[in-house]
mmCIF file of C-alpha atoms and ligand atoms in Angstrom:
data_model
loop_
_atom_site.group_PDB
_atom_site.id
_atom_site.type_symbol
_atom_site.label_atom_id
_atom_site.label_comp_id
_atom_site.label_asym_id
_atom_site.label_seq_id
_atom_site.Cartn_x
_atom_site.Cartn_y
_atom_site.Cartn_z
ATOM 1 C CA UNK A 24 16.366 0.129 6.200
ATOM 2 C CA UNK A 25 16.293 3.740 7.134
ATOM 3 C CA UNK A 26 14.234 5.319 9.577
ATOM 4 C CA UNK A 27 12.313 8.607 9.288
ATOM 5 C CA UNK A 28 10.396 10.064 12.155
ATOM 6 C CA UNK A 29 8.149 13.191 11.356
ATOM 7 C CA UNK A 30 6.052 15.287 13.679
ATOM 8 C CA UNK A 31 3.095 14.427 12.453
ATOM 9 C CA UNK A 32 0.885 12.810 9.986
ATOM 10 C CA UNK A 33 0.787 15.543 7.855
ATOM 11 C CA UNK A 34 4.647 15.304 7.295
ATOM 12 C CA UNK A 35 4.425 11.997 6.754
ATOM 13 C CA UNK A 36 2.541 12.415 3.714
ATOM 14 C CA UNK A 37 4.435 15.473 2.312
ATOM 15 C CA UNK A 38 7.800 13.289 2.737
ATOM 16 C CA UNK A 39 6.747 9.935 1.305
ATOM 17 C CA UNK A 40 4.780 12.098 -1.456
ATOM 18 C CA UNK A 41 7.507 14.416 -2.376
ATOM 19 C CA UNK A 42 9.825 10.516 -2.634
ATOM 20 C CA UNK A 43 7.232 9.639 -5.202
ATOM 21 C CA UNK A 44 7.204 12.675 -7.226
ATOM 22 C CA UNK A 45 10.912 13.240 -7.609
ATOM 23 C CA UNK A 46 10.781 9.605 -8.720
ATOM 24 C CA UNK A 47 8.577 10.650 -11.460
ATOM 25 C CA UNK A 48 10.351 13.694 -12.146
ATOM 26 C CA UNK A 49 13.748 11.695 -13.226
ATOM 27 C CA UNK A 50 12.348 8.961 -14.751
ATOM 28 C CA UNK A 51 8.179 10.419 -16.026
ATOM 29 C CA UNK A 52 7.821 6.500 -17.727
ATOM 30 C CA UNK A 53 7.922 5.382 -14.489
ATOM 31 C CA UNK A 54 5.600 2.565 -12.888
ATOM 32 C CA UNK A 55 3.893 3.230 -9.434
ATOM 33 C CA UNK A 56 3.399 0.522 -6.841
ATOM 34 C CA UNK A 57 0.292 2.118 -4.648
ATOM 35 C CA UNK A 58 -1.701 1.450 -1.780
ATOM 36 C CA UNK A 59 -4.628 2.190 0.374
ATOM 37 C CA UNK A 60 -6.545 2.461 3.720
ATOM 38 C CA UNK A 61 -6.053 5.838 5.456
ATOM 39 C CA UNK A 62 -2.669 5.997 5.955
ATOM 40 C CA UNK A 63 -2.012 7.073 1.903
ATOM 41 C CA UNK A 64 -4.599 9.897 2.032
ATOM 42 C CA UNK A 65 -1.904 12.336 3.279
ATOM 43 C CA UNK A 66 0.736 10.939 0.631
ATOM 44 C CA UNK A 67 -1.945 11.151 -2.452
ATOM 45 C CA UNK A 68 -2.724 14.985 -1.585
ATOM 46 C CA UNK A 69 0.749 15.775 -1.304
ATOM 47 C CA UNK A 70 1.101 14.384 -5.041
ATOM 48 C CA UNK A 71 -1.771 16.738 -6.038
ATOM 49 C CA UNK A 72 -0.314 19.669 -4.571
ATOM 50 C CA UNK A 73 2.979 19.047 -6.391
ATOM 51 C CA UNK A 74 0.752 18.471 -9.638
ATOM 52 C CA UNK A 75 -1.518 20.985 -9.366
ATOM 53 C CA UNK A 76 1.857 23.314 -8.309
ATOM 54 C CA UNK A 77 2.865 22.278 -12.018
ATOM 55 C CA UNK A 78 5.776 20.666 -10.814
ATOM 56 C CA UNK A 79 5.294 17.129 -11.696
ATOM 57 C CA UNK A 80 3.677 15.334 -14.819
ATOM 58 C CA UNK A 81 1.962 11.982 -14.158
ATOM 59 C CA UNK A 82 1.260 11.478 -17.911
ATOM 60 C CA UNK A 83 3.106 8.902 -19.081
ATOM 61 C CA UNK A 84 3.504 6.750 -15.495
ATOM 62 C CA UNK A 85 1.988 3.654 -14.725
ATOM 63 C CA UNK A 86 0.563 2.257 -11.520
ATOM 64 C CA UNK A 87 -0.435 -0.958 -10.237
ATOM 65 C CA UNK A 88 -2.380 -1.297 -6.814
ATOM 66 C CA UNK A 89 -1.259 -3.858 -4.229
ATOM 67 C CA UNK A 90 -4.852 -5.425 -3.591
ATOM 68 C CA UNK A 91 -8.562 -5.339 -3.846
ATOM 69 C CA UNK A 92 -11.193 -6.955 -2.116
ATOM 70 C CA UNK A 93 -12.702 -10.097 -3.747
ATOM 71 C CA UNK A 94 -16.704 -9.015 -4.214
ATOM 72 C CA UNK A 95 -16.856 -5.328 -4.502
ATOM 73 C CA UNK A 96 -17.720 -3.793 -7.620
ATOM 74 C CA UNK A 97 -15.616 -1.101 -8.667
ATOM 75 C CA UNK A 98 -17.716 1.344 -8.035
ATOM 76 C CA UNK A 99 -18.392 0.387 -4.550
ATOM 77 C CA UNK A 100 -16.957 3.347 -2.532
ATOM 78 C CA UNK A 101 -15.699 0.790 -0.363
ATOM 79 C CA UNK A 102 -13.494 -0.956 -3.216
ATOM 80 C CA UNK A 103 -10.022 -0.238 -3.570
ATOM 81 C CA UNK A 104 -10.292 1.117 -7.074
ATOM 82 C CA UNK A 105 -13.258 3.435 -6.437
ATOM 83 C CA UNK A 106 -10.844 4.430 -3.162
ATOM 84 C CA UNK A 107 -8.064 5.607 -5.853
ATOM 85 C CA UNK A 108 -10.219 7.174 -8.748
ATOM 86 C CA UNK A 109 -11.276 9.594 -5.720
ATOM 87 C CA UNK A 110 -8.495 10.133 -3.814
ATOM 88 C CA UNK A 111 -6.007 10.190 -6.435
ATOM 89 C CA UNK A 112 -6.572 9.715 -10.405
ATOM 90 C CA UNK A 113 -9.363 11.767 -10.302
ATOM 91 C CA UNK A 114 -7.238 14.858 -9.633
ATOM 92 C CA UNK A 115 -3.712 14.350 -11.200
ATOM 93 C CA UNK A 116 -3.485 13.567 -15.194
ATOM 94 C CA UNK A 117 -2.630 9.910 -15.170
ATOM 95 C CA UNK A 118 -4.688 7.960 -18.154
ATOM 96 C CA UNK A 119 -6.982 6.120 -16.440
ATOM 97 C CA UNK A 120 -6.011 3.103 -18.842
ATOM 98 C CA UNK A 121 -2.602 3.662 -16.942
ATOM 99 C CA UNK A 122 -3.902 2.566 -13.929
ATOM 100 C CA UNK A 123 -4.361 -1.193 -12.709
ATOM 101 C CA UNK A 124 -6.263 -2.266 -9.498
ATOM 102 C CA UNK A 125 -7.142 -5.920 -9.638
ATOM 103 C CA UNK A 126 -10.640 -7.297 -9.931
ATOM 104 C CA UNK A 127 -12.866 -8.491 -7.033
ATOM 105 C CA UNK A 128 -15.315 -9.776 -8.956
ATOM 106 C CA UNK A 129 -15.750 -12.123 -11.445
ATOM 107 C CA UNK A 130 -14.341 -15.870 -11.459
ATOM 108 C CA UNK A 131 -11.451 -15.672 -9.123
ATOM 109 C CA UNK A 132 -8.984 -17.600 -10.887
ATOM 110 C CA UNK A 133 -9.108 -15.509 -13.859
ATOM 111 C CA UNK A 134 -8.609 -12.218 -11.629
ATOM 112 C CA UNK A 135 -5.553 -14.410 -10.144
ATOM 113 C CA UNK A 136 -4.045 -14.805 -13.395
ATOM 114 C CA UNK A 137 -4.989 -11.775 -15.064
ATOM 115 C CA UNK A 138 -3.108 -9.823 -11.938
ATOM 116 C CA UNK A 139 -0.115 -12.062 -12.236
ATOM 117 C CA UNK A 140 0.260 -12.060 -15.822
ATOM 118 C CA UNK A 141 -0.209 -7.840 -15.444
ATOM 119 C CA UNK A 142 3.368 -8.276 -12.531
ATOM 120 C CA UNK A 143 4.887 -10.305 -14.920
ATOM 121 C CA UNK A 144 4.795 -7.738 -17.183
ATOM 122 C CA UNK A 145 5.770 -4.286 -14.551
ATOM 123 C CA UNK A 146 8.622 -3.392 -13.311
ATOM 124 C CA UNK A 147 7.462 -1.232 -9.776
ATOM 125 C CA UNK A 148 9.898 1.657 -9.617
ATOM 126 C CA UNK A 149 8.640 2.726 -6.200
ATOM 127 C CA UNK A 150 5.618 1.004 -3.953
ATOM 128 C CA UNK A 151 4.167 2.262 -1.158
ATOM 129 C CA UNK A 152 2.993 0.447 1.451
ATOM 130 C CA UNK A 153 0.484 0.855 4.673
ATOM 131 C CA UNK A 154 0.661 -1.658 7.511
ATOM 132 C CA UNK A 155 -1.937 -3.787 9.247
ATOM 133 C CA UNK A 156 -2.129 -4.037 12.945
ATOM 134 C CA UNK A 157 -1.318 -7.506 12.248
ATOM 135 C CA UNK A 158 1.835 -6.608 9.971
ATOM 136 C CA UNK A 159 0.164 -7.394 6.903
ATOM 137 C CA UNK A 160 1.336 -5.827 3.971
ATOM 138 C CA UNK A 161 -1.110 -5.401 0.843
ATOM 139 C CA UNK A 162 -3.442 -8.261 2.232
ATOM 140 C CA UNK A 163 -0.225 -10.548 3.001
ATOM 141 C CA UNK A 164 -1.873 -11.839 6.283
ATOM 142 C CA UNK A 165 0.652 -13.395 8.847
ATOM 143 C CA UNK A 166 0.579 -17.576 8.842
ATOM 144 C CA UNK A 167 2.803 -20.692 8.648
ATOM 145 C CA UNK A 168 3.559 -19.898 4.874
ATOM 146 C CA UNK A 169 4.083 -16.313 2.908
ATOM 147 C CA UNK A 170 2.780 -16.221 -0.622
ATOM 148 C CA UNK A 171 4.917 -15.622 -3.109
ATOM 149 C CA UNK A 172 2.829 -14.001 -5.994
ATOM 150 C CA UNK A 173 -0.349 -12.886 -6.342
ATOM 151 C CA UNK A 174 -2.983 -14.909 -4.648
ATOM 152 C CA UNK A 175 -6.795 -14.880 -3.104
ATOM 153 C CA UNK A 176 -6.265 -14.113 0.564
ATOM 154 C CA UNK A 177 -8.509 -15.032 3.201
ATOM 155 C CA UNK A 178 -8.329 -11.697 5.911
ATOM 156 C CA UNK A 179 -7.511 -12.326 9.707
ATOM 157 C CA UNK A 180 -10.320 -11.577 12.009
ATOM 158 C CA UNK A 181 -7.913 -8.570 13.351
ATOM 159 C CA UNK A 182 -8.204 -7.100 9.746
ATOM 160 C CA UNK A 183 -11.849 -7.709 9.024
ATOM 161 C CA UNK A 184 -12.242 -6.489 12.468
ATOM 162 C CA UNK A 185 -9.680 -3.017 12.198
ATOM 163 C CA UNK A 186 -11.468 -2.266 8.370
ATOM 164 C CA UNK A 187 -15.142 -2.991 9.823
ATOM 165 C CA UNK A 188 -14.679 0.950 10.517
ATOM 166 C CA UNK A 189 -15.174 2.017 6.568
ATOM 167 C CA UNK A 190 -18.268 -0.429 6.369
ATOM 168 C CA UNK A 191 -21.674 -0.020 8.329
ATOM 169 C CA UNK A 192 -20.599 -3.356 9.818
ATOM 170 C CA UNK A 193 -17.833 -6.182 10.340
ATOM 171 C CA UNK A 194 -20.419 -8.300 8.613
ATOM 172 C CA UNK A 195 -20.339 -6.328 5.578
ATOM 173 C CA UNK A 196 -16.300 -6.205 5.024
ATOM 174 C CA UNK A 197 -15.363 -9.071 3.051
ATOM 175 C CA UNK A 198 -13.752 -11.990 4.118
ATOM 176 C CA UNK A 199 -11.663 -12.246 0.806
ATOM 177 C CA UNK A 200 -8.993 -10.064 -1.115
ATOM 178 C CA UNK A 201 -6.967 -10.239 -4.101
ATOM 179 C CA UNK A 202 -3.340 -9.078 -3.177
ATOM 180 C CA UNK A 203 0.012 -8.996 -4.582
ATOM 181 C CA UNK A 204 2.214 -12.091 -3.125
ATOM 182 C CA UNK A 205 5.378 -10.715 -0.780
ATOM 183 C CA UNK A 206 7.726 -11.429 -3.888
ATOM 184 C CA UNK A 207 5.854 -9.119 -6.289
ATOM 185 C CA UNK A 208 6.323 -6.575 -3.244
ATOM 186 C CA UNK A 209 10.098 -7.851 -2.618
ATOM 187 C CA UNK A 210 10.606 -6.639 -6.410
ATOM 188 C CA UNK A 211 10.048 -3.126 -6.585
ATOM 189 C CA UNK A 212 13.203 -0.874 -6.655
ATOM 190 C CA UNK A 213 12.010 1.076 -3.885
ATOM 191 C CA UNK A 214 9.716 0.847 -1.052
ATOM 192 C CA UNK A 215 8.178 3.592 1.037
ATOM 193 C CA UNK A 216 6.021 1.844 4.727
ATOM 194 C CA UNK A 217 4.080 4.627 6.651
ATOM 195 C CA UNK A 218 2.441 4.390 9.726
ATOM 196 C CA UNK A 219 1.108 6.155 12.365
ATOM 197 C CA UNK A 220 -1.370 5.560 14.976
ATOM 198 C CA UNK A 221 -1.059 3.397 18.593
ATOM 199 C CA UNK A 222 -2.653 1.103 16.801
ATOM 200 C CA UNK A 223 0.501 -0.482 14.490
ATOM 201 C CA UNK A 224 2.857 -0.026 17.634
ATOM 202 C CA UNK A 225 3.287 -4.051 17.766
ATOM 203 C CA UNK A 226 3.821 -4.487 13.780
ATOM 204 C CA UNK A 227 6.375 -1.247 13.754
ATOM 205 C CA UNK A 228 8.062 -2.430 16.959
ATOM 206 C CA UNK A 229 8.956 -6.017 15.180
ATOM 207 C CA UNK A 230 9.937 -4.194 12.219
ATOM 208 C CA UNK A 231 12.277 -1.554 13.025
ATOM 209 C CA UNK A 232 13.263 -2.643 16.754
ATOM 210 C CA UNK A 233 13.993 -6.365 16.365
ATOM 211 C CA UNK A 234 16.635 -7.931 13.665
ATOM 212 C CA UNK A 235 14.845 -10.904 12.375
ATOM 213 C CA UNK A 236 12.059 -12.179 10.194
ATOM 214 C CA UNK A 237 9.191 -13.199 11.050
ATOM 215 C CA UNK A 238 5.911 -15.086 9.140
ATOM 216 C CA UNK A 239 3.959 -13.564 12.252
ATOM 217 C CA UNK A 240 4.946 -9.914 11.098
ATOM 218 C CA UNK A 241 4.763 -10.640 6.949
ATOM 219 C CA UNK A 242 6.593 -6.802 7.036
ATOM 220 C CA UNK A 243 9.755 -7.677 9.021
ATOM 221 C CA UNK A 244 10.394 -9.550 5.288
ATOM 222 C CA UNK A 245 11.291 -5.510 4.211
ATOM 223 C CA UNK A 246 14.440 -6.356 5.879
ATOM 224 C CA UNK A 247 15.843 -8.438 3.300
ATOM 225 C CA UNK A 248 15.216 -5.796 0.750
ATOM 226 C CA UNK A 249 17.844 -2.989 -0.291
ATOM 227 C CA UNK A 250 15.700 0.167 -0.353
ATOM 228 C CA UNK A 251 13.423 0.351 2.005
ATOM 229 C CA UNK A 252 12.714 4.448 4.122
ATOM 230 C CA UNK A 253 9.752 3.317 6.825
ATOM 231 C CA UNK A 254 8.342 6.947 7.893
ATOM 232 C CA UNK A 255 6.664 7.033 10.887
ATOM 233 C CA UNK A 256 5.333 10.027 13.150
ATOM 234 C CA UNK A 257 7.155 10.855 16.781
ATOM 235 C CA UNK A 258 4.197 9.427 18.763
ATOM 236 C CA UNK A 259 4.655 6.052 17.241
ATOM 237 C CA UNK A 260 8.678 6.097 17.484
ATOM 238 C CA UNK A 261 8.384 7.372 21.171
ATOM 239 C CA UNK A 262 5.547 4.257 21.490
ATOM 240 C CA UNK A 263 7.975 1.279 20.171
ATOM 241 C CA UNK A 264 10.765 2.746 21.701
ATOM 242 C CA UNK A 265 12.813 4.169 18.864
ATOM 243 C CA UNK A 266 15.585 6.962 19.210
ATOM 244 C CA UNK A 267 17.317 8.495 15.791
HETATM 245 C C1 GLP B 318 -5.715 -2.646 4.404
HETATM 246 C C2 GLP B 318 -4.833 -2.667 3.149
HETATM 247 C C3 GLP B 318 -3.377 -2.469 3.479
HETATM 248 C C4 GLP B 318 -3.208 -1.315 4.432
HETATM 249 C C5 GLP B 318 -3.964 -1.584 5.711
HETATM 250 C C6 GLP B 318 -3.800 -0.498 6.748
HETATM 251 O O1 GLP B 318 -5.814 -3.857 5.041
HETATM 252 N N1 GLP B 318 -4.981 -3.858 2.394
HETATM 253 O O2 GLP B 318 -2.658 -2.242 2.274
HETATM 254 O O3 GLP B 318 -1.849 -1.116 4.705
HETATM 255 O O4 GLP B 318 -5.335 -1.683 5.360
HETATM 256 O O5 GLP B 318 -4.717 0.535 6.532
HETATM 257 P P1 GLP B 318 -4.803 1.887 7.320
HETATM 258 O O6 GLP B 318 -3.790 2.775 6.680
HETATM 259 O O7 GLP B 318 -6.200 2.372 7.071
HETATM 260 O O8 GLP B 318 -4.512 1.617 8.732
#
């Protein structure tokens, strides 16, 4: 796992942006594992700037998102897909038909099976990936058992109550989510975590300061994986501890 430490939040998206565009520059079939909260706001305007700089062509990629939440329309400007229409697809040329965030509404088992049989079919070349204050990853909550594929997740109170902030209240943030599993995560070729914030200091510290794995911390699993930059800014590093 390598470690990057940037100044600030602002680097952190330029870095983990200009890692996705030079992915689609070598290979412009490429498919695009993608995420939300705040944390990817910096990366997706990075990728615009390189797009709208005419250095990068998002025509021909792919991209499937890691979750949704299970009873928001999509054009809820709280849903994940209404999140990445504005924040991204909106402003680079990617064919919307391109694009896949899972359903949160309609009968759940179908959405379950419509996402898997969608993984089944991608091959992620890079995903990105936020972090929860719980270590979740995508909506991969900590507990006695890690799912494998994708799955209907019920969130932790820490989640409902750390997202309550995009919703008027923590009544109105559902209690359900659609998310990859940790395998469909475990497959990409390539995975990008950011963070930042005093907030994920106990999820980063168990990542990148202790050695083993833990269903507590669903992201210490990135260990196992091959490729894996975690980018985090100096505030946090100095926080957990971590010298490069
Ligand atoms: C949500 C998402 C995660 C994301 C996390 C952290 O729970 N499902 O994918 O990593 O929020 O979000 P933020 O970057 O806003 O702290």
């Amino acid at each position: 796992m390598r470690v990057i430490v940037t100044s600030n939040n602002e680097e952190i998206g330029e870095i983990a942006g200009g890692m996705i565009t030079k992915v689609v520059q070598d290979k412009p079939t490429a498919t695009l594992g993608l995420a939300t909260g705040s944390s990817p706001e910096v990366v997706y305007a990075s990728m615009i700037r390189a797009y709208e700089r005419g250095e990068v062509d998002f025509s021909q990629v792919h991209t499937v998102n890691l979750d949704e939440y299970l009873g928001l329309t999509p054009d809820h400007p709280q849903s994940y897909r209404y999140f990445m229409d504005s924040h991204l697809f909106n402003h680079i040329n990617v064919p919307k038909e391109n694009t896949f965030v899972a359903s949160g509404v309609g009968d759940e088992e179908e959405c379950v099976k419509e996402f898997r049989s969608i993984l089944n079919r991608t091959h992620v070349d890079i995903q990105l990936l936020g972090i929860g204050e719980d270590g979740h990853i995508a909506f991969n909550e900590p507990g006695q058992v890690l799912h494998n594929n994708a799955h209907v997740e019920s969130l932790t109170e820490s989640t409902i109550a750390a997202n309550a902030r995009f919703f008027a209240n923590e009544d109105e943030v559902p209690k359900k989510a659609i998310s990859m599993g940790m395998g469909d995560i475990m497959r990409a070729s390539k995975i990008i975590l950011i963070a930042s914030g005093y907030k994920k200091a106990d999820a980063i510290r168990g990542l990148i300061m202790d050695e083993n794995v833990d269903v507590q911390n669903p992201s210490t699993m990135l260990k196992m994986h091959p490729d894996v930059t975690v980018i985090i800014d100096r505030p946090l590093a100095d926080l957990v501890g971590y010298t490069d």
